[in-house]
Short mmCIF file of C-alpha atoms in Angstrom, two decimals:
data_model
loop_
_atom_site.label_atom_id
_atom_site.label_comp_id
_atom_site.label_asym_id
_atom_site.label_seq_id
_atom_site.Cartn_x
_atom_site.Cartn_y
_atom_site.Cartn_z
CA UNK A 1 104.30 120.12 39.86
CA UNK A 2 101.89 123.27 39.43
CA UNK A 3 100.58 123.17 43.30
CA UNK A 4 102.22 125.36 45.13
CA UNK A 5 101.61 127.16 48.16
CA UNK A 6 99.37 130.12 47.02
CA UNK A 7 99.67 131.99 50.40
CA UNK A 8 103.48 132.50 50.24
CA UNK A 9 103.34 133.97 46.30
CA UNK A 10 100.76 136.01 47.30
CA UNK A 11 102.97 137.35 50.14
CA UNK A 12 105.92 137.49 48.03
CA UNK A 13 103.98 139.61 45.82
CA UNK A 14 102.52 141.83 48.73
CA UNK A 15 106.41 142.66 49.98
CA UNK A 16 107.82 143.27 46.31
CA UNK A 17 108.54 146.39 47.11
CA UNK A 18 108.31 148.54 50.47
CA UNK A 19 105.24 150.75 50.80
CA UNK A 20 106.24 154.39 49.45
CA UNK A 21 103.43 156.66 50.24
CA UNK A 22 103.05 160.22 48.28
CA UNK A 23 102.87 162.93 50.24
CA UNK A 24 99.47 164.93 49.72
CA UNK A 25 99.35 167.46 46.98
CA UNK A 26 99.52 171.51 47.60
CA UNK A 27 96.65 172.33 46.43
CA UNK A 28 94.20 170.19 48.37
CA UNK A 29 90.78 170.80 49.48
CA UNK A 30 90.54 171.09 53.43
CA UNK A 31 87.94 168.08 53.57
CA UNK A 32 90.28 165.74 51.51
CA UNK A 33 93.47 166.97 53.19
CA UNK A 34 92.07 165.54 56.55
CA UNK A 35 90.77 162.25 54.81
CA UNK A 36 94.67 161.72 53.31
CA UNK A 37 96.22 162.36 56.74
CA UNK A 38 94.23 160.24 58.33
CA UNK A 39 94.69 157.59 55.66
CA UNK A 40 98.52 157.93 56.02
CA UNK A 41 98.09 157.48 59.70
CA UNK A 42 95.83 154.68 59.44
CA UNK A 43 98.62 153.17 57.14
CA UNK A 44 101.24 153.62 59.59
CA UNK A 45 99.67 151.90 61.63
CA UNK A 46 99.02 148.82 59.16
CA UNK A 47 95.34 149.40 59.30
CA UNK A 48 95.08 148.58 55.39
CA UNK A 49 91.55 148.06 55.70
CA UNK A 50 90.89 151.77 57.21
CA UNK A 51 93.85 153.48 54.96
CA UNK A 52 92.51 152.43 51.87
CA UNK A 53 88.78 153.64 53.11
CA UNK A 54 90.14 157.16 53.51
CA UNK A 55 92.27 157.43 50.55
CA UNK A 56 89.52 156.38 48.50
CA UNK A 57 87.28 159.18 50.02
CA UNK A 58 90.08 161.34 49.50
CA UNK A 59 90.31 160.60 46.01
CA UNK A 60 86.64 161.24 45.78
CA UNK A 61 86.35 164.34 46.94
CA UNK A 62 89.37 165.45 45.03
CA UNK A 63 90.34 162.93 42.20
CA UNK A 64 94.69 163.10 42.67
CA UNK A 65 98.08 161.09 41.39
CA UNK A 66 99.38 160.91 45.19
CA UNK A 67 95.75 159.13 46.18
CA UNK A 68 95.36 156.38 43.06
CA UNK A 69 99.17 155.71 44.08
CA UNK A 70 98.73 155.22 47.68
CA UNK A 71 95.10 153.18 46.80
CA UNK A 72 97.42 151.16 44.62
CA UNK A 73 99.82 150.89 46.96
CA UNK A 74 97.53 149.44 49.59
CA UNK A 75 95.70 147.42 47.75
CA UNK A 76 98.98 145.30 46.63
CA UNK A 77 99.53 144.91 50.10
CA UNK A 78 95.97 143.83 50.75
CA UNK A 79 96.41 141.29 48.14
CA UNK A 80 93.91 142.92 46.10
CA UNK A 81 95.72 142.76 42.96
CA UNK A 82 93.14 143.24 40.14
CA UNK A 83 91.98 146.07 41.64
CA UNK A 84 96.16 147.54 42.57
CA UNK A 85 96.98 146.89 38.81
CA UNK A 86 93.80 149.31 37.73
CA UNK A 87 94.57 152.13 40.37
CA UNK A 88 98.44 151.59 39.38
CA UNK A 89 97.55 152.16 35.42
CA UNK A 90 95.51 155.27 37.19
CA UNK A 91 98.05 156.74 38.47
CA UNK A 92 100.67 156.72 35.64
CA UNK A 93 97.87 158.16 33.01
CA UNK A 94 96.87 160.96 35.97
CA UNK A 95 101.07 161.38 36.03
CA UNK A 96 102.38 160.72 32.59
CA UNK A 97 105.73 162.27 33.93
CA UNK A 98 106.20 160.74 36.81
CA UNK A 99 109.48 160.28 38.03
CA UNK A 100 109.02 157.06 39.56
CA UNK A 101 107.79 155.55 36.38
CA UNK A 102 109.59 152.59 35.83
CA UNK A 103 109.25 151.50 39.53
CA UNK A 104 105.48 151.65 38.71
CA UNK A 105 105.85 149.88 35.42
CA UNK A 106 107.62 147.08 37.54
CA UNK A 107 105.28 146.63 39.73
CA UNK A 108 102.52 146.01 37.33
CA UNK A 109 104.28 143.98 35.43
CA UNK A 110 105.04 141.96 38.42
CA UNK A 111 101.55 141.79 39.14
CA UNK A 112 100.66 140.66 36.07
CA UNK A 113 102.33 137.69 36.43
CA UNK A 114 101.14 136.83 39.85
CA UNK A 115 99.22 133.30 39.66
CA UNK A 116 95.92 132.45 41.05
CA UNK A 117 94.91 129.56 42.58
CA UNK A 118 92.35 127.25 41.40
CA UNK A 119 90.78 125.66 44.37
CA UNK A 120 89.05 122.38 43.05
CA UNK A 121 86.12 120.89 45.00
CA UNK A 122 83.38 118.53 44.19
CA UNK A 123 80.00 117.14 45.01
CA UNK A 124 78.75 116.32 48.22
CA UNK A 125 79.21 113.04 49.23
CA UNK A 126 75.42 112.54 48.84
CA UNK A 127 75.79 112.80 44.85
CA UNK A 128 76.99 109.58 42.86
CA UNK A 129 78.94 112.01 40.54
CA UNK A 130 80.66 113.56 43.58
CA UNK A 131 84.71 112.64 42.93
CA UNK A 132 87.83 111.07 45.04
CA UNK A 133 90.69 113.78 44.16
CA UNK A 134 93.30 111.55 45.89
CA UNK A 135 92.59 108.82 43.40
CA UNK A 136 92.75 110.90 40.31
CA UNK A 137 95.44 112.21 37.69
CA UNK A 138 94.51 115.66 37.35
CA UNK A 139 95.52 117.91 34.77
CA UNK A 140 94.82 121.02 33.48
CA UNK A 141 95.49 121.65 29.80
CA UNK A 142 97.19 118.74 29.43
CA UNK A 143 99.99 119.54 31.69
CA UNK A 144 99.69 116.68 34.42
CA UNK A 145 99.77 118.43 37.84
CA UNK A 146 99.18 115.70 40.43
CA UNK A 147 98.59 111.97 40.60
CA UNK A 148 96.84 109.73 41.86
CA UNK A 149 97.63 109.32 45.93
CA UNK A 150 98.05 112.90 46.35
CA UNK A 151 96.49 114.22 49.33
CA UNK A 152 95.44 118.31 50.08
CA UNK A 153 97.87 120.41 51.54
CA UNK A 154 96.56 121.10 54.92
CA UNK A 155 95.55 125.03 55.86
CA UNK A 156 93.87 125.83 52.28
CA UNK A 157 90.14 127.20 52.19
CA UNK A 158 87.74 124.56 52.88
CA UNK A 159 84.21 124.58 50.80
CA UNK A 160 81.59 123.22 52.50
CA UNK A 161 82.83 120.34 54.33
CA UNK A 162 85.63 119.84 52.25
CA UNK A 163 89.30 120.66 52.19
CA UNK A 164 89.88 121.77 48.74
CA UNK A 165 92.57 120.77 46.71
CA UNK A 166 94.49 124.04 45.84
CA UNK A 167 96.48 124.75 42.31
CA UNK A 168 98.19 127.39 41.24
CA UNK A 169 97.89 128.79 37.70
CA UNK A 170 98.23 131.61 35.53
CA UNK A 171 95.43 133.95 34.96
CA UNK A 172 92.53 133.31 32.61
CA UNK A 173 90.58 129.94 31.41
CA UNK A 174 92.21 126.84 31.72
CA UNK A 175 90.64 122.98 31.16
CA UNK A 176 90.75 121.01 34.05
CA UNK A 177 90.65 117.01 33.34
CA UNK A 178 90.32 114.62 36.48
CA UNK A 179 90.85 111.36 35.35
CA UNK A 180 90.48 107.43 37.71
CA UNK A 181 90.36 104.14 36.59
CA UNK A 182 86.72 104.00 36.41
CA UNK A 183 86.01 107.96 35.26
CA UNK A 184 86.83 110.98 33.82
CA UNK A 185 84.94 114.56 33.89
CA UNK A 186 86.63 118.42 32.57
CA UNK A 187 85.61 121.65 33.78
CA UNK A 188 86.62 124.83 32.82
CA UNK A 189 87.89 127.21 35.17
CA UNK A 190 88.87 131.06 35.02
CA UNK A 191 91.20 132.25 37.34
CA UNK A 192 91.98 135.95 38.48
CA UNK A 193 95.34 137.63 39.20
CA UNK A 194 96.35 136.50 42.61
CA UNK A 195 93.15 135.78 43.62
CA UNK A 196 91.67 131.87 44.76
CA UNK A 197 88.63 130.86 42.70
CA UNK A 198 86.57 127.86 43.28
CA UNK A 199 86.33 125.16 40.67
CA UNK A 200 83.75 122.54 40.84
CA UNK A 201 84.64 119.11 39.32
CA UNK A 202 82.03 116.04 38.87
CA UNK A 203 82.17 113.01 36.76
CA UNK A 204 79.87 110.14 36.04
CA UNK A 205 80.27 106.98 38.15
CA UNK A 206 81.50 105.17 35.62
CA UNK A 207 82.50 105.46 32.02
CA UNK A 208 84.45 102.71 30.72
CA UNK A 209 87.54 102.96 28.04
CA UNK A 210 91.24 103.24 27.87
CA UNK A 211 91.36 106.51 25.80
CA UNK A 212 90.56 110.19 26.98
CA UNK A 213 91.04 113.46 24.27
CA UNK A 214 90.27 116.87 24.95
CA UNK A 215 90.96 120.28 23.70
CA UNK A 216 91.27 123.87 24.59
CA UNK A 217 88.33 124.85 22.59
CA UNK A 218 84.77 123.25 21.81
CA UNK A 219 85.34 123.92 18.05
CA UNK A 220 88.45 121.47 17.69
CA UNK A 221 87.03 118.42 16.95
CA UNK A 222 88.54 114.96 16.67
CA UNK A 223 86.24 112.22 14.51
CA UNK A 224 86.57 108.84 13.70
CA UNK A 225 85.73 109.23 10.55
CA UNK A 226 84.51 112.47 8.48
CA UNK A 227 80.55 111.67 9.97
CA UNK A 228 81.18 109.97 13.14
CA UNK A 229 80.58 111.68 16.40
CA UNK A 230 83.35 113.87 17.77
CA UNK A 231 85.72 112.26 20.59
CA UNK A 232 86.77 115.18 22.39
CA UNK A 233 85.78 115.28 26.15
CA UNK A 234 85.19 111.82 25.97
CA UNK A 235 86.35 108.41 27.22
CA UNK A 236 86.30 105.71 24.77
CA UNK A 237 88.08 102.39 23.37
CA UNK A 238 90.81 102.10 20.35
CA UNK A 239 92.71 98.76 20.28
CA UNK A 240 96.38 99.03 21.23
CA UNK A 241 99.14 100.09 18.62
CA UNK A 242 98.99 103.29 16.47
CA UNK A 243 95.53 105.20 16.21
CA UNK A 244 95.22 108.16 13.41
CA UNK A 245 91.93 110.09 14.09
CA UNK A 246 90.64 112.90 12.04
CA UNK A 247 91.28 117.05 13.58
CA UNK A 248 88.83 119.54 12.39
CA UNK A 249 89.44 123.08 13.74
CA UNK A 250 86.29 124.38 13.11
CA UNK A 251 85.57 124.37 9.55
CA UNK A 252 89.12 123.47 8.85
CA UNK A 253 90.20 119.80 8.53
CA UNK A 254 93.97 119.34 9.25
CA UNK A 255 96.58 117.40 9.53
CA UNK A 256 95.48 113.60 11.34
CA UNK A 257 95.85 113.04 15.28
CA UNK A 258 98.86 110.58 15.28
CA UNK A 259 99.31 108.57 19.05
CA UNK A 260 99.88 105.23 20.50
CA UNK A 261 97.08 103.30 22.64
CA UNK A 262 99.17 102.33 25.58
CA UNK A 263 98.03 98.08 26.18
CA UNK A 264 96.62 96.77 29.09
CA UNK A 265 94.50 98.30 31.83
CA UNK A 266 97.13 101.80 31.57
CA UNK A 267 95.07 105.00 30.23
CA UNK A 268 96.03 107.04 27.07
CA UNK A 269 95.60 110.85 27.19
CA UNK A 270 95.65 113.12 24.51
CA UNK A 271 95.08 117.13 24.86
CA UNK A 272 94.92 119.66 21.76
CA UNK A 273 96.28 122.84 22.89
CA UNK A 274 96.93 126.40 20.92
CA UNK A 275 98.22 129.40 21.43
CA UNK A 276 96.98 130.79 18.17
CA UNK A 277 93.67 133.33 18.22
CA UNK A 278 90.83 131.36 17.40
CA UNK A 279 89.80 133.55 14.35
CA UNK A 280 92.62 132.61 11.88
CA UNK A 281 91.55 131.80 8.36
CA UNK A 282 93.35 128.24 8.80
CA UNK A 283 93.78 125.26 10.98
CA UNK A 284 95.40 126.33 14.23
CA UNK A 285 98.88 125.11 15.13
CA UNK A 286 98.47 122.57 17.45
CA UNK A 287 100.54 121.83 20.88
CA UNK A 288 100.03 118.38 21.50
CA UNK A 289 100.97 116.68 24.93
CA UNK A 290 100.56 112.96 25.68
CA UNK A 291 100.19 110.80 28.49
CA UNK A 292 100.14 107.28 29.42
CA UNK A 293 98.13 106.88 33.26
CA UNK A 294 98.92 103.89 35.20
CA UNK A 295 96.84 102.53 37.78
CA UNK A 296 97.48 99.55 39.82
CA UNK A 297 95.23 96.78 39.99
#
């Protein structure tokens, strides 16, 4: 399961290493020195918001590697991870021969791999396209993360009057699919390092069919015949047994997609992912994920 307690993840990053504040440089203007000293006092007291503002003030008056480092250190402890990454990078650019370069690079590496959190919510109950997450399979980039019957964990941020379903994901673009016994919905969500990003999911009240196919990019098409309509992002019917469909990646004709269609009321879900750059002059190599989704009668 990829659903985690995001706050605990962030707490681990925030305390990845103790605060090692830099001292002010020897040559510093009076106004910058005063702001820097006040920032250090606020930092010691745990007033991080004030410390950050004062370090930024000192840096605006007289830019310096010590200011950049301390700004990044405070931002890290406040959970402002994308901003902290920029501040640490600025520190290394201003101080290329810093004695703690390896330690700072290790901190940057850890921050870059810190997941963000998708907060899945839906439309108000007055909207017929609102979904009920507890009745649905939730899949991210073709990977199953939640099954029907899962209840959102308490403590996550409410969006409107909803308790959002939280899924921890690496930073970047993700295709999030929801499938119930009656319908199917899909949404692209963008996740930032260490941040909690709302992602609104809706679906038509009913979409018949026992097969769902999706893909990581919109220019990947799955076709029943050369001139047929693409079945990507669709829910449709195929007879039980072995199926073989055409695949087109941009203008390239690719190897057919082969899979088995589950019998009975079970639904077959197929996802075509790829780590290849979309500009390659050939069919991309596909990572194909297949799932049989079972729904109780």
